[in-house]
Amino acid sequence: MHYLDHTRCKPAYLTKHPMQRVCRILLLGLLTAILYAFLLQWGVQSAYASPSERFELPSYTQDQLDALVYLNTIRIKAGLPAVSMNAQITKAAELHAHYFNNNHIAPNLGAHHEQAGLPGFRGTTVKERLAAAGYVSPSPYGYGYGEVMHFRQKNSMDAMNGWLDTAYHRQLILSPRYQEIGIALVNGTAVVNLAGSGTSAIDGGLALYPYDGMKNVGIGFYGFENPNPLLQFNAAQSGYIISATATGSIQWHQAKMTDKNGSGVPFFAEVSRDTLFLYPKEILQYDHCYTVSIDYQLDGSDEKRNRTWSFTTRAEGINVNPSLTYSKMLRNPSVMSFYKRAMYPLKGPGVRHHRVIYQAPS
């Protein structure tokens, strides 16, 4: 047992005879090295051991690591803890991307479900595919899970930006309910699977996006999501979506949005379980500072809380996804044709983004 010699502010064993001190330091170093080697070996085995030996687990690509760092940077600025990459979850995402591509699945909500008998089938639901890839929850009480998809992507970071520019996809990748992630990109099809065994704390009580002090924020949302959140308001487009996610269901709220002159900005509002979405009724102005204030109360709590923060939109001419305003797209048939091909790459209904609603631990 080590105790402090307060006259020297260091462990008392360091004040022994010099030779005894050297021997103790060498012994401590040897024990530390042995412990480190054990933990390293245990960590590698834990990360890659699987109840199922049917699949070769992935080594992460630079594309996956870049996307992970980018997402975690956003999560931390939004008030959330980082997520960690999991080999089994990543394998499930990669196999589902292969299944989607090989079977020419239509890019709609049905793309999240696999059909038995088709090549590459690993499980009908996300949870079944996670289990087939060998994922085991660290909690004995089960876990929640989610999935988002994106198509015709050059890299996973672009896919992350696409999901962040939507409502429900953003809700999943910026959720406090998930602690582990798998990232896959296979011939342009991006798949992210998430899993979590609890709800993490949020710095400040709400996870905000755009986050406080964020710059170069987009100015609009143009309905490129399935399901399209604007349909409930009979709107074709809106200003950039603002979201605030809590650790529980939002029971009550009052929100206010103002521009840099203090004038009110009208918006549509939607509460989706733990997240409040604000959809400004008009496209936001370029290079403009906006302030949002939200009073809210969580289900089961009598406490009313507040978060107030600001963000600044991009300057005109700076490319942010989507890179063109809706009006410019309408005036450019070739651009509209490109967007239609991206939204409907196959016959039948489909859009660029997909999501599976959060599944509770089971």
Short mmCIF file of C-alpha atoms in Angstrom, two decimals:
data_model
loop_
_atom_site.label_atom_id
_atom_site.label_comp_id
_atom_site.label_asym_id
_atom_site.label_seq_id
_atom_site.Cartn_x
_atom_site.Cartn_y
_atom_site.Cartn_z
CA MET A 1 0.00 0.00 0.00
CA HIS A 2 1.32 3.44 -0.92
CA TYR A 3 0.83 6.41 1.36
CA LEU A 4 1.84 10.01 0.92
CA ASP A 5 4.75 11.61 2.71
CA HIS A 6 3.20 15.07 2.90
CA THR A 7 6.58 16.69 3.62
CA ARG A 8 7.71 15.76 0.12
CA CYS A 9 4.35 15.35 -1.71
CA LYS A 10 5.37 12.00 -3.15
CA PRO A 11 4.89 8.35 -2.21
CA ALA A 12 6.87 7.50 0.87
CA TYR A 13 8.44 4.39 -0.73
CA LEU A 14 10.44 6.74 -2.95
CA THR A 15 12.23 8.08 0.13
CA LYS A 16 13.79 4.69 0.96
CA HIS A 17 17.42 3.71 0.38
CA PRO A 18 18.49 4.52 -3.23
CA MET A 19 19.14 0.86 -4.18
CA GLN A 20 15.83 -0.23 -2.68
CA ARG A 21 14.14 2.54 -4.54
CA VAL A 22 15.69 1.42 -7.87
CA CYS A 23 14.61 -2.18 -7.30
CA ARG A 24 11.08 -1.11 -6.50
CA ILE A 25 10.88 1.05 -9.63
CA LEU A 26 12.20 -1.78 -11.83
CA LEU A 27 9.71 -4.21 -10.31
CA LEU A 28 6.88 -1.74 -10.78
CA GLY A 29 7.88 -1.22 -14.41
CA LEU A 30 7.97 -4.98 -15.06
CA LEU A 31 4.54 -5.49 -13.52
CA THR A 32 3.16 -2.58 -15.55
CA ALA A 33 4.55 -4.04 -18.78
CA ILE A 34 3.02 -7.46 -18.02
CA LEU A 35 -0.34 -5.88 -17.19
CA TYR A 36 -0.28 -3.76 -20.36
CA ALA A 37 0.49 -6.80 -22.53
CA PHE A 38 -2.37 -8.70 -20.92
CA LEU A 39 -4.84 -5.86 -21.40
CA LEU A 40 -3.75 -5.35 -24.99
CA GLN A 41 -4.19 -9.03 -25.81
CA TRP A 42 -7.54 -9.13 -23.98
CA GLY A 43 -8.72 -6.01 -25.81
CA VAL A 44 -7.90 -7.43 -29.23
CA GLN A 45 -9.59 -10.71 -28.41
CA SER A 46 -12.63 -8.92 -26.97
CA ALA A 47 -12.98 -6.63 -29.97
CA TYR A 48 -12.82 -9.45 -32.50
CA ALA A 49 -14.10 -12.52 -30.68
CA SER A 50 -17.52 -13.57 -31.92
CA PRO A 51 -20.03 -16.29 -31.16
CA SER A 52 -20.21 -16.73 -34.92
CA GLU A 53 -17.06 -17.60 -36.86
CA ARG A 54 -18.84 -17.51 -40.21
CA PHE A 55 -17.50 -14.12 -41.25
CA GLU A 56 -14.08 -12.58 -41.45
CA LEU A 57 -14.29 -9.38 -39.44
CA PRO A 58 -13.18 -6.18 -41.14
CA SER A 59 -10.06 -4.15 -40.67
CA TYR A 60 -11.10 -0.52 -40.84
CA THR A 61 -10.41 1.57 -43.91
CA GLN A 62 -9.31 5.19 -43.88
CA ASP A 63 -12.74 6.09 -45.23
CA GLN A 64 -14.43 4.49 -42.22
CA LEU A 65 -12.03 6.06 -39.74
CA ASP A 66 -12.40 9.51 -41.31
CA ALA A 67 -16.19 9.26 -41.10
CA LEU A 68 -16.00 8.10 -37.48
CA VAL A 69 -13.76 11.01 -36.47
CA TYR A 70 -15.99 13.46 -38.34
CA LEU A 71 -19.20 12.16 -36.73
CA ASN A 72 -17.66 12.13 -33.26
CA THR A 73 -16.43 15.69 -33.70
CA ILE A 74 -20.00 16.73 -34.49
CA ARG A 75 -21.43 14.69 -31.62
CA ILE A 76 -19.09 16.26 -29.08
CA LYS A 77 -19.84 19.79 -30.30
CA ALA A 78 -23.55 18.96 -30.15
CA GLY A 79 -23.18 17.88 -26.51
CA LEU A 80 -23.02 14.10 -26.98
CA PRO A 81 -20.34 11.56 -26.12
CA ALA A 82 -18.43 9.90 -28.94
CA VAL A 83 -19.40 6.49 -30.30
CA SER A 84 -16.92 3.67 -30.80
CA MET A 85 -16.48 1.52 -33.89
CA ASN A 86 -17.50 -2.11 -33.45
CA ALA A 87 -16.23 -4.81 -35.79
CA GLN A 88 -19.36 -6.96 -35.68
CA ILE A 89 -21.68 -4.01 -36.27
CA THR A 90 -19.47 -2.88 -39.16
CA LYS A 91 -19.61 -6.35 -40.68
CA ALA A 92 -23.41 -6.36 -40.47
CA ALA A 93 -23.51 -2.98 -42.25
CA GLU A 94 -21.14 -4.16 -45.00
CA LEU A 95 -23.07 -7.37 -45.61
CA HIS A 96 -26.35 -5.48 -45.86
CA ALA A 97 -24.82 -3.06 -48.39
CA HIS A 98 -23.71 -6.06 -50.48
CA TYR A 99 -27.19 -7.56 -50.20
CA PHE A 100 -28.79 -4.30 -51.34
CA ASN A 101 -26.47 -3.94 -54.34
CA ASN A 102 -26.56 -7.58 -55.44
CA ASN A 103 -30.34 -7.86 -55.33
CA HIS A 104 -31.08 -4.46 -56.89
CA ILE A 105 -33.37 -3.49 -54.04
CA ALA A 106 -35.49 -0.39 -54.56
CA PRO A 107 -34.15 2.48 -52.40
CA ASN A 108 -37.15 2.98 -50.17
CA LEU A 109 -37.97 2.07 -46.56
CA GLY A 110 -38.17 -1.57 -47.58
CA ALA A 111 -34.42 -1.50 -48.22
CA HIS A 112 -33.87 -2.00 -44.49
CA HIS A 113 -35.44 -5.47 -44.58
CA GLU A 114 -33.89 -8.51 -46.20
CA GLN A 115 -35.86 -11.31 -47.81
CA ALA A 116 -35.07 -14.94 -47.07
CA GLY A 117 -33.98 -16.88 -50.13
CA LEU A 118 -32.25 -13.97 -51.85
CA PRO A 119 -28.44 -14.08 -52.25
CA GLY A 120 -26.64 -12.66 -49.25
CA PHE A 121 -29.60 -12.90 -46.86
CA ARG A 122 -28.42 -12.55 -43.25
CA GLY A 123 -31.63 -11.71 -41.42
CA THR A 124 -34.87 -9.89 -42.05
CA THR A 125 -34.38 -7.14 -39.47
CA VAL A 126 -31.43 -5.05 -38.36
CA LYS A 127 -31.31 -6.88 -35.03
CA GLU A 128 -31.21 -10.28 -36.74
CA ARG A 129 -28.37 -9.13 -38.99
CA LEU A 130 -26.42 -7.79 -36.02
CA ALA A 131 -26.79 -11.13 -34.28
CA ALA A 132 -25.78 -13.02 -37.43
CA ALA A 133 -22.59 -10.94 -37.60
CA GLY A 134 -21.78 -11.93 -34.01
CA TYR A 135 -22.75 -8.78 -32.14
CA VAL A 136 -23.50 -9.32 -28.46
CA SER A 137 -24.76 -6.50 -26.29
CA PRO A 138 -22.57 -5.62 -23.30
CA SER A 139 -25.79 -5.31 -21.28
CA PRO A 140 -27.81 -8.30 -20.05
CA TYR A 141 -30.97 -6.24 -20.59
CA GLY A 142 -30.69 -6.09 -24.38
CA TYR A 143 -30.00 -3.13 -26.60
CA GLY A 144 -31.50 -0.56 -28.93
CA TYR A 145 -30.45 -0.40 -32.56
CA GLY A 146 -30.89 1.67 -35.69
CA GLU A 147 -29.89 1.89 -39.33
CA VAL A 148 -29.49 4.62 -41.92
CA MET A 149 -28.72 4.25 -45.62
CA HIS A 150 -27.57 6.53 -48.39
CA PHE A 151 -26.96 5.86 -52.09
CA ARG A 152 -24.52 6.83 -54.83
CA GLN A 153 -22.00 8.14 -52.34
CA LYS A 154 -18.32 8.75 -53.06
CA ASN A 155 -17.24 8.46 -49.44
CA SER A 156 -18.71 7.89 -45.99
CA MET A 157 -18.08 11.45 -44.85
CA ASP A 158 -20.33 12.75 -47.61
CA ALA A 159 -22.96 10.27 -46.44
CA MET A 160 -22.64 11.60 -42.89
CA ASN A 161 -23.20 15.14 -44.16
CA GLY A 162 -26.24 13.97 -46.10
CA TRP A 163 -27.77 12.40 -42.99
CA LEU A 164 -26.98 15.47 -40.91
CA ASP A 165 -28.87 17.61 -43.42
CA THR A 166 -32.09 15.65 -42.78
CA ALA A 167 -34.35 15.24 -39.77
CA TYR A 168 -34.90 11.59 -38.86
CA HIS A 169 -31.51 10.35 -40.07
CA ARG A 170 -29.81 13.04 -38.03
CA GLN A 171 -31.90 11.95 -35.06
CA LEU A 172 -30.32 8.49 -35.21
CA ILE A 173 -26.65 9.38 -35.70
CA LEU A 174 -26.90 12.18 -33.10
CA SER A 175 -28.78 10.06 -30.57
CA PRO A 176 -27.68 9.58 -26.95
CA ARG A 177 -29.13 6.06 -27.09
CA TYR A 178 -26.22 4.58 -29.06
CA GLN A 179 -22.65 3.94 -27.95
CA GLU A 180 -21.39 1.72 -30.80
CA ILE A 181 -21.43 2.09 -34.57
CA GLY A 182 -20.62 0.26 -37.77
CA ILE A 183 -19.82 2.20 -40.97
CA ALA A 184 -19.86 0.66 -44.46
CA LEU A 185 -19.56 1.92 -48.03
CA VAL A 186 -19.91 -0.66 -50.80
CA ASN A 187 -19.98 0.51 -54.41
CA GLY A 188 -21.68 3.77 -53.46
CA THR A 189 -24.17 2.30 -50.97
CA ALA A 190 -23.55 3.70 -47.50
CA VAL A 191 -24.92 1.88 -44.47
CA VAL A 192 -24.54 2.79 -40.82
CA ASN A 193 -25.75 0.52 -38.05
CA LEU A 194 -25.89 1.66 -34.44
CA ALA A 195 -26.42 -0.12 -31.13
CA GLY A 196 -26.70 1.01 -27.54
CA SER A 197 -27.56 -0.44 -24.17
CA GLY A 198 -28.55 2.78 -22.42
CA THR A 199 -28.96 6.53 -22.74
CA SER A 200 -25.83 8.66 -22.33
CA ALA A 201 -25.83 12.01 -20.58
CA ILE A 202 -26.05 15.13 -22.74
CA ASP A 203 -23.95 18.17 -21.96
CA GLY A 204 -26.41 21.00 -21.26
CA GLY A 205 -29.44 18.73 -21.36
CA LEU A 206 -30.09 19.00 -25.13
CA ALA A 207 -28.02 17.80 -28.08
CA LEU A 208 -28.22 20.68 -30.55
CA TYR A 209 -27.76 20.80 -34.31
CA PRO A 210 -26.72 23.14 -35.73
CA TYR A 211 -24.65 23.30 -32.56
CA ASP A 212 -23.91 26.49 -30.63
CA GLY A 213 -21.50 28.71 -32.53
CA MET A 214 -21.60 26.57 -35.68
CA LYS A 215 -20.70 28.38 -38.91
CA ASN A 216 -21.31 27.64 -42.60
CA VAL A 217 -24.69 26.11 -41.83
CA GLY A 218 -26.92 25.25 -44.76
CA ILE A 219 -29.84 27.51 -45.63
CA GLY A 220 -32.55 25.05 -46.64
CA PHE A 221 -34.07 21.61 -46.65
CA TYR A 222 -35.70 20.35 -49.85
CA GLY A 223 -37.53 17.19 -48.83
CA PHE A 224 -34.79 14.72 -49.78
CA GLU A 225 -35.61 12.20 -47.05
CA ASN A 226 -37.81 9.14 -46.70
CA PRO A 227 -40.12 9.61 -44.96
CA ASN A 228 -40.24 13.27 -45.93
CA PRO A 229 -40.99 15.29 -42.78
CA LEU A 230 -42.36 18.24 -44.77
CA LEU A 231 -45.33 16.30 -46.08
CA GLN A 232 -47.11 16.69 -42.73
CA PHE A 233 -47.01 20.47 -43.26
CA ASN A 234 -47.87 20.35 -46.98
CA ALA A 235 -44.58 22.14 -47.65
CA ALA A 236 -42.16 21.52 -50.52
CA GLN A 237 -39.15 23.06 -48.81
CA SER A 238 -38.08 24.76 -45.59
CA GLY A 239 -35.19 26.52 -43.98
CA TYR A 240 -32.37 24.40 -42.61
CA ILE A 241 -33.70 21.93 -40.03
CA ILE A 242 -32.93 22.68 -36.39
CA SER A 243 -33.01 19.82 -33.90
CA ALA A 244 -32.75 19.47 -30.14
CA THR A 245 -32.52 15.98 -28.64
CA ALA A 246 -33.07 15.15 -24.96
CA THR A 247 -32.38 12.08 -22.84
CA GLY A 248 -36.10 11.34 -22.61
CA SER A 249 -39.39 12.11 -24.30
CA ILE A 250 -40.18 15.81 -24.61
CA GLN A 251 -43.54 16.39 -22.95
CA TRP A 252 -43.84 20.17 -23.39
CA HIS A 253 -41.95 22.89 -25.20
CA GLN A 254 -41.98 26.50 -26.30
CA ALA A 255 -39.54 27.63 -28.95
CA LYS A 256 -38.50 30.93 -30.46
CA MET A 257 -36.20 31.70 -33.37
CA THR A 258 -34.90 35.15 -34.30
CA ASP A 259 -32.61 36.57 -36.95
CA LYS A 260 -29.67 38.89 -36.30
CA ASN A 261 -32.02 41.88 -36.22
CA GLY A 262 -34.16 40.31 -33.50
CA SER A 263 -37.08 39.65 -35.82
CA GLY A 264 -39.01 36.43 -35.27
CA VAL A 265 -38.57 33.58 -37.74
CA PRO A 266 -41.76 31.51 -38.24
CA PHE A 267 -41.38 27.74 -38.30
CA PHE A 268 -43.18 24.42 -38.23
CA ALA A 269 -42.49 22.27 -35.15
CA GLU A 270 -42.49 18.51 -34.68
CA VAL A 271 -41.71 16.40 -31.63
CA SER A 272 -40.43 12.93 -32.48
CA ARG A 273 -40.03 11.10 -29.16
CA ASP A 274 -36.90 12.64 -27.65
CA THR A 275 -36.26 15.22 -30.39
CA LEU A 276 -37.81 18.58 -31.22
CA PHE A 277 -37.48 19.62 -34.86
CA LEU A 278 -37.96 23.19 -36.09
CA TYR A 279 -38.52 23.69 -39.82
CA PRO A 280 -38.26 27.40 -40.72
CA LYS A 281 -41.05 28.28 -43.15
CA GLU A 282 -38.69 30.18 -45.43
CA ILE A 283 -35.21 29.43 -46.74
CA LEU A 284 -32.71 31.07 -44.39
CA GLN A 285 -30.59 34.03 -45.42
CA TYR A 286 -26.96 33.66 -46.40
CA ASP A 287 -24.24 34.67 -43.94
CA HIS A 288 -26.76 35.38 -41.22
CA CYS A 289 -26.71 34.72 -37.48
CA TYR A 290 -29.81 33.08 -36.01
CA THR A 291 -30.66 32.53 -32.35
CA VAL A 292 -32.90 29.76 -31.05
CA SER A 293 -34.38 29.53 -27.56
CA ILE A 294 -36.21 26.45 -26.32
CA ASP A 295 -38.07 25.98 -23.05
CA TYR A 296 -38.88 22.33 -22.50
CA GLN A 297 -40.02 19.73 -20.01
CA LEU A 298 -39.31 16.01 -20.11
CA ASP A 299 -41.89 13.33 -19.55
CA GLY A 300 -42.10 12.45 -15.86
CA SER A 301 -40.37 15.64 -14.71
CA ASP A 302 -41.80 18.84 -13.26
CA GLU A 303 -38.65 20.83 -14.05
CA LYS A 304 -38.75 23.29 -16.94
CA ARG A 305 -35.43 23.92 -18.61
CA ASN A 306 -34.06 26.29 -21.24
CA ARG A 307 -31.38 26.22 -23.92
CA THR A 308 -30.51 29.27 -26.00
CA TRP A 309 -27.86 29.20 -28.71
CA SER A 310 -26.84 30.73 -32.04
CA PHE A 311 -25.43 29.62 -35.38
CA THR A 312 -24.42 31.31 -38.64
CA THR A 313 -25.39 30.26 -42.15
CA ARG A 314 -22.90 29.95 -44.97
CA ALA A 315 -21.96 32.76 -47.28
CA GLU A 316 -23.42 32.67 -50.77
CA GLY A 317 -21.26 30.64 -53.12
CA ILE A 318 -19.88 28.26 -50.48
CA ASN A 319 -20.80 24.71 -51.37
CA VAL A 320 -22.68 22.97 -48.59
CA ASN A 321 -24.88 19.92 -49.20
CA PRO A 322 -27.23 20.55 -50.92
CA SER A 323 -24.96 22.77 -53.00
CA LEU A 324 -27.75 24.54 -54.90
CA THR A 325 -30.87 26.29 -53.73
CA TYR A 326 -34.17 24.82 -54.83
CA SER A 327 -34.92 27.81 -57.07
CA LYS A 328 -31.59 27.43 -58.90
CA MET A 329 -32.25 23.73 -59.36
CA LEU A 330 -35.61 24.50 -60.95
CA ARG A 331 -33.89 26.83 -63.41
CA ASN A 332 -31.30 24.20 -64.35
CA PRO A 333 -32.87 21.13 -66.03
CA SER A 334 -29.59 19.19 -66.05
CA VAL A 335 -29.17 19.67 -62.30
CA MET A 336 -32.76 18.65 -61.64
CA SER A 337 -32.23 15.59 -63.81
CA PHE A 338 -29.19 14.64 -61.73
CA TYR A 339 -31.10 15.04 -58.48
CA LYS A 340 -34.00 12.98 -59.80
CA ARG A 341 -31.60 10.20 -60.81
CA ALA A 342 -30.01 10.34 -57.36
CA MET A 343 -33.41 10.24 -55.69
CA TYR A 344 -34.92 7.61 -57.99
CA PRO A 345 -32.04 5.50 -59.33
CA LEU A 346 -34.39 2.56 -59.95
CA LYS A 347 -37.98 2.26 -61.06
CA GLY A 348 -40.58 2.85 -58.40
CA PRO A 349 -40.66 5.16 -55.38
CA GLY A 350 -37.44 5.95 -53.61
CA VAL A 351 -35.37 8.76 -52.18
CA ARG A 352 -31.81 9.50 -51.28
CA HIS A 353 -31.99 8.86 -47.54
CA HIS A 354 -33.43 6.07 -45.46
CA ARG A 355 -33.86 5.43 -41.80
CA VAL A 356 -35.17 2.85 -39.40
CA ILE A 357 -36.91 4.28 -36.35
CA TYR A 358 -35.15 3.58 -33.07
CA GLN A 359 -35.93 0.18 -31.62
CA ALA A 360 -36.13 -0.07 -27.84
CA PRO A 361 -33.90 -2.55 -25.98
CA SER A 362 -35.27 -6.06 -26.18
#
